[in-house]
Each structure stands twice: as structure tokens, then as C-alpha cells.
Tab-separated table of C-alpha atoms and ligand atoms in Angstrom:
chain	number	residue	atom	x	y	z
A	18	MET	CA	-41.109	21.023	15.715
A	19	THR	CA	-41.939	22.262	19.479
A	20	LEU	CA	-45.441	22.715	20.159
A	21	PRO	CA	-46.576	26.266	21.476
A	22	GLY	CA	-47.221	26.666	25.027
A	23	SER	CA	-50.869	26.230	26.549
A	24	ASP	CA	-51.154	30.351	27.163
A	25	SER	CA	-49.837	30.877	23.305
A	26	LYS	CA	-51.416	33.722	21.491
A	27	TYR	CA	-52.294	33.072	17.932
A	28	LEU	CA	-52.300	34.985	14.714
A	29	LEU	CA	-53.786	34.338	11.315
A	30	ALA	CA	-51.736	35.895	8.448
A	31	ILE	CA	-52.959	36.570	5.208
A	32	GLU	CA	-50.953	37.083	1.620
A	33	THR	CA	-52.639	38.134	-1.371
A	34	THR	CA	-50.280	40.580	-3.041
A	35	CYS	CA	-49.478	39.213	-6.351
A	36	ASP	CA	-50.498	35.642	-7.604
A	37	GLU	CA	-50.388	33.358	-4.560
A	38	THR	CA	-53.277	32.991	-2.183
A	39	ALA	CA	-52.020	32.050	1.303
A	40	ALA	CA	-52.628	31.812	4.894
A	41	ALA	CA	-50.943	30.797	7.962
A	42	VAL	CA	-51.363	30.353	11.859
A	43	ILE	CA	-48.320	31.007	13.698
A	44	SER	CA	-48.212	31.610	17.655
A	45	ASP	CA	-46.466	34.279	19.241
A	46	ASP	CA	-43.555	32.143	20.100
A	47	LEU	CA	-43.232	31.855	16.291
A	48	GLN	CA	-44.352	28.111	15.971
A	49	VAL	CA	-45.994	27.589	12.743
A	50	LEU	CA	-48.970	25.632	12.964
A	51	SER	CA	-50.010	25.847	9.486
A	52	SER	CA	-49.144	27.301	6.106
A	53	VAL	CA	-51.396	27.049	3.145
A	54	VAL	CA	-50.273	28.499	-0.529
A	55	ALA	CA	-52.481	27.948	-3.778
A	56	SER	CA	-50.148	29.114	-6.462
A	57	GLN	CA	-51.891	30.567	-9.422
A	58	GLU	CA	-49.099	29.446	-11.681
A	59	GLU	CA	-51.073	27.453	-13.950
A	60	LEU	CA	-53.485	30.347	-14.763
A	61	HIS	CA	-50.829	32.670	-15.885
A	62	ARG	CA	-48.494	30.691	-17.606
A	63	ARG	CA	-49.884	31.065	-20.990
A	64	TYR	CA	-49.524	34.589	-20.746
A	65	ALA	CA	-46.028	34.045	-19.593
A	66	GLY	CA	-46.519	36.727	-16.721
A	67	VAL	CA	-49.005	37.535	-13.974
A	68	VAL	CA	-52.400	38.881	-15.340
A	69	PRO	CA	-53.708	41.233	-12.715
A	70	GLU	CA	-57.158	40.601	-13.393
A	71	ILE	CA	-57.286	36.942	-13.319
A	72	ALA	CA	-55.091	37.179	-10.205
A	73	ALA	CA	-57.801	39.234	-8.199
A	74	ARG	CA	-60.373	37.008	-9.373
A	75	ALA	CA	-58.551	33.619	-8.413
A	76	HIS	CA	-58.111	35.366	-4.791
A	77	VAL	CA	-61.729	35.967	-4.473
A	78	GLU	CA	-62.388	32.112	-5.274
A	79	ARG	CA	-59.543	30.895	-3.174
A	80	LEU	CA	-59.057	33.075	-0.144
A	81	LEU	CA	-61.774	31.524	2.263
A	82	PRO	CA	-60.925	28.010	1.314
A	83	VAL	CA	-57.235	28.684	1.881
A	84	ILE	CA	-57.988	30.423	5.208
A	85	ASP	CA	-60.568	27.451	6.338
A	86	GLU	CA	-57.525	24.819	5.452
A	87	ALA	CA	-54.808	26.999	7.514
A	88	LEU	CA	-57.192	26.856	10.540
A	89	GLN	CA	-58.177	23.294	10.272
A	90	ARG	CA	-54.633	22.507	9.967
A	91	ALA	CA	-53.618	24.473	12.868
A	92	ALA	CA	-56.769	22.968	14.729
A	93	ILE	CA	-57.643	26.548	15.915
A	94	GLU	CA	-61.191	28.018	15.776
A	95	PRO	CA	-61.491	31.311	14.736
A	96	ALA	CA	-62.516	32.623	18.162
A	97	GLN	CA	-59.104	31.296	19.200
A	98	LEU	CA	-57.515	34.013	17.289
A	99	ASP	CA	-55.668	36.872	18.833
A	100	LEU	CA	-54.343	38.975	15.852
A	101	ILE	CA	-55.257	38.806	12.062
A	102	ALA	CA	-52.440	40.194	9.794
A	103	VAL	CA	-52.697	41.105	6.120
A	104	ALA	CA	-50.049	42.564	3.527
A	105	HIS	CA	-51.668	45.569	2.164
A	106	THR	CA	-48.264	47.039	0.172
A	107	PRO	CA	-46.903	46.955	-2.065
A	108	GLY	CA	-48.565	44.427	-4.842
A	109	LEU	CA	-51.342	44.381	-7.358
A	110	ALA	CA	-54.438	46.672	-6.542
A	111	GLY	CA	-56.963	44.225	-7.064
A	112	SER	CA	-55.169	41.307	-5.241
A	113	LEU	CA	-54.127	43.476	-2.301
A	114	LEU	CA	-57.698	44.785	-2.128
A	115	VAL	CA	-59.087	40.691	-1.865
A	116	GLY	CA	-56.902	40.216	1.196
A	117	VAL	CA	-57.408	43.366	2.882
A	118	SER	CA	-61.079	43.175	2.612
A	119	ALA	CA	-61.059	39.593	4.142
A	120	ALA	CA	-58.824	40.534	6.893
A	121	LYS	CA	-60.916	43.714	7.859
A	122	ALA	CA	-64.040	41.551	7.991
A	123	LEU	CA	-62.285	38.780	9.998
A	124	ALA	CA	-61.144	41.567	12.673
A	125	VAL	CA	-64.685	43.245	12.731
A	126	ALA	CA	-66.509	39.767	13.087
A	127	LEU	CA	-63.917	38.289	15.680
A	128	ASP	CA	-63.435	41.504	17.544
A	129	LYS	CA	-59.644	41.067	17.299
A	130	PRO	CA	-56.671	43.472	16.727
A	131	LEU	CA	-55.436	44.042	13.066
A	132	VAL	CA	-52.076	44.430	11.577
A	133	ALA	CA	-51.189	45.723	8.251
A	134	LEU	CA	-47.965	44.419	6.648
A	135	ASN	CA	-45.612	45.788	4.393
A	136	HIS	CA	-44.894	42.510	2.026
A	137	LEU	CA	-41.105	43.551	1.487
A	138	HIS	CA	-40.486	43.539	5.287
A	139	ALA	CA	-42.050	40.223	5.712
A	140	HIS	CA	-39.965	38.800	2.731
A	141	ILE	CA	-36.890	39.704	5.213
A	142	TYR	CA	-38.729	38.369	8.075
A	143	ALA	CA	-38.609	34.901	6.385
A	144	CYS	CA	-34.989	34.932	7.007
A	145	ARG	CA	-35.712	35.287	10.783
A	146	LEU	CA	-38.055	32.383	10.885
A	147	ALA	CA	-35.849	30.175	8.846
A	148	ALA	CA	-32.499	31.276	11.199
A	149	ALA	CA	-34.654	30.883	14.533
A	150	LYS	CA	-32.451	33.519	16.009
A	151	GLU	CA	-32.173	37.297	15.807
A	152	ILE	CA	-31.357	38.652	12.523
A	153	PHE	CA	-31.377	42.155	13.273
A	154	PRO	CA	-29.593	44.975	12.501
A	155	CYS	CA	-29.024	43.506	8.667
A	156	LEU	CA	-28.973	44.476	5.363
A	157	GLY	CA	-31.891	42.889	3.420
A	158	LEU	CA	-32.171	41.753	-0.153
A	159	ILE	CA	-35.246	41.009	-1.860
A	160	VAL	CA	-35.030	39.620	-5.036
A	161	SER	CA	-38.538	38.683	-6.564
A	162	GLY	CA	-40.701	38.746	-9.682
A	163	GLY	CA	-42.101	42.131	-8.622
A	164	HIS	CA	-39.397	43.664	-6.507
A	165	THR	CA	-35.344	44.041	-6.370
A	166	SER	CA	-35.003	45.922	-3.247
A	167	LEU	CA	-32.411	46.933	-0.673
A	168	TYR	CA	-32.875	47.720	2.856
A	169	HIS	CA	-31.112	48.760	6.024
A	170	CYS	CA	-32.908	46.637	8.558
A	171	HIS	CA	-32.567	48.682	11.956
A	172	SER	CA	-35.264	46.381	13.729
A	173	PRO	CA	-38.135	44.185	12.921
A	174	THR	CA	-40.223	47.425	12.816
A	175	ASN	CA	-37.450	49.692	11.612
A	176	PHE	CA	-36.680	49.427	7.850
A	177	GLU	CA	-34.763	51.835	5.825
A	178	SER	CA	-35.126	51.539	2.184
A	179	LEU	CA	-31.641	51.959	0.358
A	180	GLY	CA	-32.765	51.435	-2.930
A	181	GLY	CA	-34.673	49.093	-5.740
A	182	THR	CA	-35.272	48.722	-9.315
A	183	ILE	CA	-35.928	51.656	-11.316
A	184	ASP	CA	-37.874	49.641	-14.135
A	185	ASP	CA	-38.087	45.576	-14.227
A	186	ALA	CA	-37.654	43.521	-11.381
A	187	ALA	CA	-34.706	40.593	-11.477
A	188	GLY	CA	-37.314	37.894	-11.720
A	189	GLU	CA	-39.424	39.946	-14.016
A	190	ALA	CA	-36.471	40.232	-16.360
A	191	PHE	CA	-35.537	36.312	-16.168
A	192	ASP	CA	-39.433	35.700	-17.075
A	193	LYS	CA	-39.407	38.328	-20.161
A	194	VAL	CA	-36.047	36.822	-21.410
A	195	ALA	CA	-37.169	33.111	-20.996
A	196	THR	CA	-40.091	34.227	-23.179
A	197	LEU	CA	-37.646	35.591	-25.851
A	198	LEU	CA	-35.773	32.433	-25.789
A	199	GLY	CA	-38.757	30.402	-26.257
A	200	LEU	CA	-38.051	28.979	-22.911
A	201	SER	CA	-41.039	27.890	-20.314
A	202	TYR	CA	-42.689	30.087	-17.622
A	203	PRO	CA	-41.771	30.968	-14.878
A	204	GLY	CA	-38.677	32.104	-16.597
A	205	GLY	CA	-36.125	32.098	-13.631
A	206	PRO	CA	-35.964	28.033	-13.175
A	207	SER	CA	-35.918	27.533	-17.062
A	208	ILE	CA	-33.051	30.032	-17.619
A	209	SER	CA	-30.953	28.820	-15.288
A	210	LYS	CA	-31.451	25.210	-16.535
A	211	ALA	CA	-30.599	26.318	-19.982
A	212	ALA	CA	-27.676	28.020	-18.354
A	213	GLU	CA	-26.094	24.795	-17.172
A	214	SER	CA	-24.709	24.064	-20.645
A	215	GLY	CA	-23.935	27.442	-21.682
A	216	ASN	CA	-20.925	29.956	-21.551
A	217	PRO	CA	-21.583	33.049	-19.235
A	218	LYS	CA	-18.892	34.765	-21.467
A	219	ALA	CA	-20.508	34.553	-24.770
A	220	TYR	CA	-22.093	37.567	-25.050
A	221	ARG	CA	-21.131	40.579	-23.252
A	222	PHE	CA	-24.663	42.229	-21.869
A	223	PRO	CA	-24.818	45.395	-20.123
A	224	ARG	CA	-24.958	45.578	-16.319
A	225	GLY	CA	-27.807	48.340	-15.585
A	226	LEU	CA	-26.407	51.542	-13.610
A	227	ALA	CA	-22.849	50.109	-13.283
A	228	ASN	CA	-21.500	53.618	-13.622
A	229	GLN	CA	-23.570	54.783	-10.784
A	230	LYS	CA	-21.734	52.353	-8.346
A	231	HIS	CA	-22.377	54.127	-5.455
A	232	ARG	CA	-25.904	54.564	-5.897
A	233	LEU	CA	-28.089	51.472	-4.783
A	234	ASN	CA	-30.784	51.365	-7.324
A	235	PHE	CA	-30.993	48.630	-9.937
A	236	SER	CA	-32.263	48.503	-13.688
A	237	PHE	CA	-32.646	45.627	-15.957
A	238	SER	CA	-34.714	46.803	-18.817
A	239	GLY	CA	-31.848	47.731	-20.682
A	240	LEU	CA	-30.275	44.018	-20.210
A	241	LYS	CA	-33.846	42.717	-21.584
A	242	THR	CA	-33.366	45.059	-24.380
A	243	ALA	CA	-29.981	43.899	-25.124
A	244	VAL	CA	-31.063	40.359	-25.443
A	245	ARG	CA	-34.063	41.234	-27.530
A	246	TYR	CA	-31.602	42.694	-30.107
A	247	GLU	CA	-29.048	39.983	-29.922
A	248	ILE	CA	-31.816	37.453	-30.793
A	249	TRP	CA	-33.942	39.599	-33.308
A	250	GLY	CA	-32.018	42.932	-34.364
A	251	PRO	CA	-32.903	46.287	-33.602
A	252	GLY	CA	-35.879	47.180	-35.783
A	253	GLN	CA	-37.047	43.526	-36.221
A	254	PRO	CA	-39.781	42.629	-35.013
A	255	VAL	CA	-40.222	39.451	-32.552
A	256	ALA	CA	-42.124	36.808	-34.421
A	257	GLY	CA	-42.348	33.174	-33.626
A	258	PRO	CA	-39.594	30.989	-32.123
A	259	PRO	CA	-35.994	32.520	-31.455
A	260	PRO	CA	-33.743	32.079	-34.741
A	261	LEU	CA	-31.377	30.292	-32.512
A	262	SER	CA	-29.554	27.004	-32.255
A	263	PRO	CA	-29.831	25.296	-28.787
A	264	GLN	CA	-26.398	26.139	-27.918
A	265	GLN	CA	-27.149	29.649	-28.653
A	266	VAL	CA	-29.883	29.712	-26.369
A	267	SER	CA	-27.865	28.423	-23.625
A	268	ASP	CA	-24.854	30.695	-24.196
A	269	ILE	CA	-27.192	33.717	-23.951
A	270	ALA	CA	-29.363	32.328	-20.900
A	271	ALA	CA	-25.795	31.939	-19.140
A	272	SER	CA	-24.709	35.227	-20.217
A	273	PHE	CA	-27.834	36.947	-19.410
A	274	GLN	CA	-27.897	35.151	-15.881
A	275	PHE	CA	-24.150	36.169	-15.122
A	276	ALA	CA	-25.330	39.929	-15.866
A	277	VAL	CA	-28.544	39.868	-13.638
A	278	VAL	CA	-26.403	37.854	-10.900
A	279	GLU	CA	-23.113	40.075	-11.139
A	280	SER	CA	-25.226	43.197	-10.883
A	281	ILE	CA	-27.251	42.315	-7.906
A	282	VAL	CA	-24.017	41.040	-6.304
A	283	GLU	CA	-22.102	44.171	-7.154
A	284	LYS	CA	-24.987	46.246	-5.680
A	285	THR	CA	-25.434	44.375	-2.342
A	286	LEU	CA	-21.356	44.651	-1.798
A	287	GLU	CA	-21.658	48.454	-2.221
A	288	ALA	CA	-24.487	48.218	0.107
A	289	LEU	CA	-22.587	46.270	2.722
A	290	LYS	CA	-19.838	48.846	2.524
A	291	GLN	CA	-21.840	51.763	2.925
A	292	THR	CA	-24.097	50.643	5.941
A	293	ARG	CA	-21.027	48.538	7.204
A	294	LEU	CA	-23.559	45.651	8.119
A	295	LYS	CA	-22.055	42.419	8.925
A	296	ARG	CA	-25.266	40.349	8.435
A	297	LEU	CA	-27.085	40.171	4.646
A	298	CYS	CA	-30.796	38.639	4.582
A	299	VAL	CA	-31.865	37.419	1.271
A	300	GLY	CA	-35.366	36.834	0.425
A	301	GLY	CA	-37.693	36.481	-2.915
A	302	GLY	CA	-38.157	33.688	-5.557
A	303	VAL	CA	-34.880	34.708	-7.458
A	304	ALA	CA	-33.174	34.063	-4.276
A	305	ALA	CA	-33.612	30.380	-5.356
A	306	ASN	CA	-31.186	30.862	-8.169
A	307	ARG	CA	-27.976	28.786	-7.568
A	308	LEU	CA	-25.397	31.010	-9.077
A	309	LEU	CA	-26.949	34.088	-6.930
A	310	ARG	CA	-26.665	31.927	-3.897
A	311	GLU	CA	-23.080	30.597	-4.812
A	312	ARG	CA	-21.692	34.211	-5.482
A	313	LEU	CA	-23.231	35.632	-2.433
A	314	GLN	CA	-21.863	32.818	-0.324
A	315	GLN	CA	-18.485	33.465	-1.939
A	316	GLU	CA	-18.438	37.248	-1.272
A	317	THR	CA	-20.066	37.264	1.906
A	318	ALA	CA	-17.474	34.358	3.407
A	319	ARG	CA	-14.715	36.864	1.789
A	320	LEU	CA	-15.802	39.843	3.790
A	321	ARG	CA	-16.707	37.516	7.274
A	322	VAL	CA	-20.367	38.622	6.687
A	323	GLU	CA	-23.288	36.489	7.993
A	324	LEU	CA	-25.371	35.094	5.296
A	325	HIS	CA	-28.944	34.094	5.737
A	326	ILE	CA	-30.849	32.891	2.417
A	327	ALA	CA	-34.430	31.628	3.484
A	328	PRO	CA	-34.920	28.228	2.154
A	329	PRO	CA	-37.199	28.231	-1.059
A	330	ALA	CA	-40.480	27.727	0.423
A	331	LEU	CA	-39.973	30.568	2.431
A	332	CYS	CA	-38.326	32.762	-0.218
A	333	THR	CA	-41.719	32.899	-2.475
A	334	ASP	CA	-44.739	34.493	-1.695
A	335	ASN	CA	-46.117	32.837	1.428
A	336	ALA	CA	-48.016	33.963	4.675
A	337	VAL	CA	-45.546	32.530	7.477
A	338	MET	CA	-43.504	35.392	6.873
A	339	GLY	CA	-46.588	37.499	7.955
A	340	ALA	CA	-45.210	36.430	11.545
A	341	ILE	CA	-43.444	39.808	11.772
A	342	ALA	CA	-47.148	40.947	12.960
A	343	TRP	CA	-46.175	39.799	15.878
A	344	GLU	CA	-43.320	42.295	16.358
A	345	MET	CA	-45.718	45.114	15.238
A	346	PHE	CA	-48.534	44.127	17.483
A	347	GLN	CA	-45.730	44.420	20.392
A	348	ALA	CA	-44.676	47.927	19.320
A	349	GLY	CA	-48.199	48.767	19.060
A	350	GLN	CA	-48.350	49.282	15.378
A	351	LEU	CA	-51.789	48.220	14.762
A	352	ALA	CA	-54.179	49.315	11.958
A	353	ASP	CA	-57.802	50.324	11.868
A	354	LEU	CA	-60.755	49.643	9.505
A	355	GLU	CA	-59.596	52.462	7.306
A	356	LEU	CA	-56.770	50.457	6.158
A	357	ASP	CA	-56.603	50.918	2.385
A	358	VAL	CA	-54.090	49.100	0.058
A	359	LEU	CA	-50.974	50.878	-1.269
A	360	PRO	CA	-50.168	49.022	-4.385
A	361	GLY	CA	-46.969	51.013	-5.349
A	362	LEU	CA	-43.898	50.759	-3.209
A	363	VAL	CA	-43.699	53.287	-0.357
A	364	ARG	CA	-39.967	54.340	0.166
A	365	GLU	CA	-39.485	54.324	3.888
B	430	KG4	O1	-40.933	35.862	-4.936
B	430	KG4	P1	-42.145	35.193	-5.977
B	430	KG4	O2	-42.222	33.736	-5.857
B	430	KG4	O3	-42.837	36.186	-6.376
B	430	KG4	C1	-42.997	37.468	-6.494
B	430	KG4	O4	-43.127	38.063	-5.388
B	430	KG4	O5	-42.634	37.973	-7.572
B	430	KG4	O6	-40.809	35.306	-7.102
B	430	KG4	C2	-41.053	34.582	-8.291
B	430	KG4	C3	-40.075	35.237	-9.330
B	430	KG4	C4	-40.323	34.458	-10.856
B	430	KG4	O7	-40.077	35.974	-11.669
B	430	KG4	C5	-39.138	33.576	-11.043
B	430	KG4	O8	-38.875	33.618	-12.440
B	430	KG4	C6	-38.275	34.003	-10.307
B	430	KG4	O9	-38.864	34.348	-9.049
B	430	KG4	N1	-37.388	32.546	-9.746
B	430	KG4	C7	-36.215	32.635	-10.350
B	430	KG4	C8	-35.719	31.372	-9.968
B	430	KG4	N2	-36.724	30.539	-9.340
B	430	KG4	C9	-37.846	31.305	-9.541
B	430	KG4	N3	-35.282	33.539	-10.739
B	430	KG4	C10	-33.924	32.910	-11.146
B	430	KG4	N4	-33.567	31.628	-10.649
B	430	KG4	C11	-34.288	30.741	-10.114
B	430	KG4	N5	-33.857	29.598	-9.750
B	431	ZN	ZN1	-43.047	38.553	-2.761
């Protein structure tokens, strides 16, 4: 790691959009001085999904210690900070409020400028940090527990939304299908593990919105319902462990994973075609999926498109990707104390 110069400026970025409480200190030459992430996975595991009320309360308990630790690890005093940034959209309302309130309080107390981040733009910016070179313009694909979105990223401060899921996010579908199959939470890693010994062609599951190939929206709820009916049959209640052999579990996991991955790949290729972009940047927890990575590598190599997939620690929620705040700061895009949370996705 190169050390930031003596005249460097320092950013404190805060991330509390969902179930990760995170803070990071990044210099204006994009050196990461510290990154702290407190995951709430263990709190939500028994519910097999994120419980908003529990998430918000956990952020309240953890955020100040997480910020303290980030400053300590960076060896930066609060007064040395030059900029405060916080993700204010999209996300869970209660979770977002905790981060935004803390960021506003810090900005007032320290008399520093404040930047309000779009969490999805920050996910794409994770690729900029990992690549350590310019990535714009590019096609941005975000596949996470809460989002499945495609963007035409003209510049770090100009993102044009091309499409997104009209129902469940890809990661959410992995989590819900894992529960149906009696596999552990989070569902992504447990489904891909079970899929290793399964046949992806054993079941023919539907690809959401495949008949609207030219449209860049995704849908995963029909696929999830098809899996449910395959296991329990229409009209039958879901009760207890699934009546399946281990091989059937693996085959369903593999066939489901195949359907999700192919539908993401298909829409991404369509977006590359429509935008004629020659660079693809991928972020979000589902980007850790091996089959998806392999398929995107194959297809982008075939099309001679440059591919950037952030490493796992930068794919899942973190505050380092909040470094995009420096770009916004330079573009004069500052927030004021009227800043509010925007839980729903705002279409650019
Ligand atoms: O980006 P992330 O950490 O949190 C959100 O912002 O949602 O993504 C978490 C999601 C979970 O739904 C999890 O099941 C999924 O990412 N995930 C995976 C894999 N690892 C994590 N999905 C598919 N394959 C994986 N290997
Ligand atoms: Zn995220």
C-alpha cells in the first residue's frame, strides 16, 4: 500500500443501508487507511432473512464503536477529517436513518462538508478501487441481496438506470430457495455448494421476463414459485423439511442457480449490445457466485469486453466503496442538513 501524501485529505464514509454496519477512512488519492465492517449475519440467520427492526437496532448499538475503530486504525483524529459521506439511498428506512443521523451530527460537530451517496453507485465504484485505474464509462451490474440493477455509468457522477428487478433481487431468491431446500442462510454460498454435485439440466426452471429480451428488467419471483411447486406441489403447504433426497436437493440447487445466472447473463449481454459499451463492472454479494463469474468471463472474452468484478470483500456491503464521495465532492455535489433517507430505489 502506498501511504497517502502529507497534504492528503481524509474522508470518513459510513454505510448502514441494510445489515452491515461499516465505516472507512479513505484519502483523496484513494488510499484506504481503514475499513471496518460489523456484519449482522448471526442476528438474522434464525429468520433466514434480514429483519428490518433488528437491523436498525443493531446499527444503533454498533455504529459509533465501528466509526471509532475506523478512525483509530487509520490513526486519524476526528478533527483531521475533511469530508463525511453516508449512503442515504436505497435501503431499509430504519437502517439508513441511523447512518444519516450520525453523519449529519459529525458534519455539524466537526464543521465539515457532507456527501450523500447512492449505495448502488458506490457498489460500482468498488470496481474502480479494485482496478486502481479509470473504469468509466462502463456498464454496471449490481447483484446483491437487495438489488439486481443495470446502469449505464457515464462517469462517477452520472449513472443512468437501464433496468432492475421488478420483484425479488437475485440474492433474495437464493436466500428464499435455500430455505425451501432446507439449506443454511445466507442461501447463495449454500446453494452453490449443493449445486456442485447437482445436474443443472435436471429441472427446467423459468427465466423471468425472457420473452422481453430487449427489456433490461429482471424478475425472480416466478422462478422461486416454480421451485416451491417442484418441492411441495401447488396448493400444498410448505411444512417441515423438504421431502427430497440429497441428490434431488443438489439437482434443484444446480438447476435454480443455472436459471438465475443465465437470466443475469442474458440481460447483461443485451445491455452491452444496446449501449455498445466495452467495459462491464460487477458488484454485490451474488458476484461472489462462481458460475456467474465464469459465465461473465466467457461471454466478455468472446465479445472483447473488459470485465471488472470486485473482490468478495468489496462486493459485499462495505464503506470503502463510499470513496465515490471524493468524485462527488470534486463535482460540487454536497448535501446539507436537510438530507433525508430515500429507502426506495430512485430511477435516474
Ligand atoms: O451485497 P450483499 O452482501 O448484501 C446486500 O446488499 O444485499 O449480498 C448478500 C447476498 C445474499 O443474498 C447472499 O445469499 C448472496 O449475496 N450471495 C451469493 C453468494 N454469496 C453471497 N449468491 C450466490 N452465490 C454466492 N456464492
Ligand atoms: Zn449492497
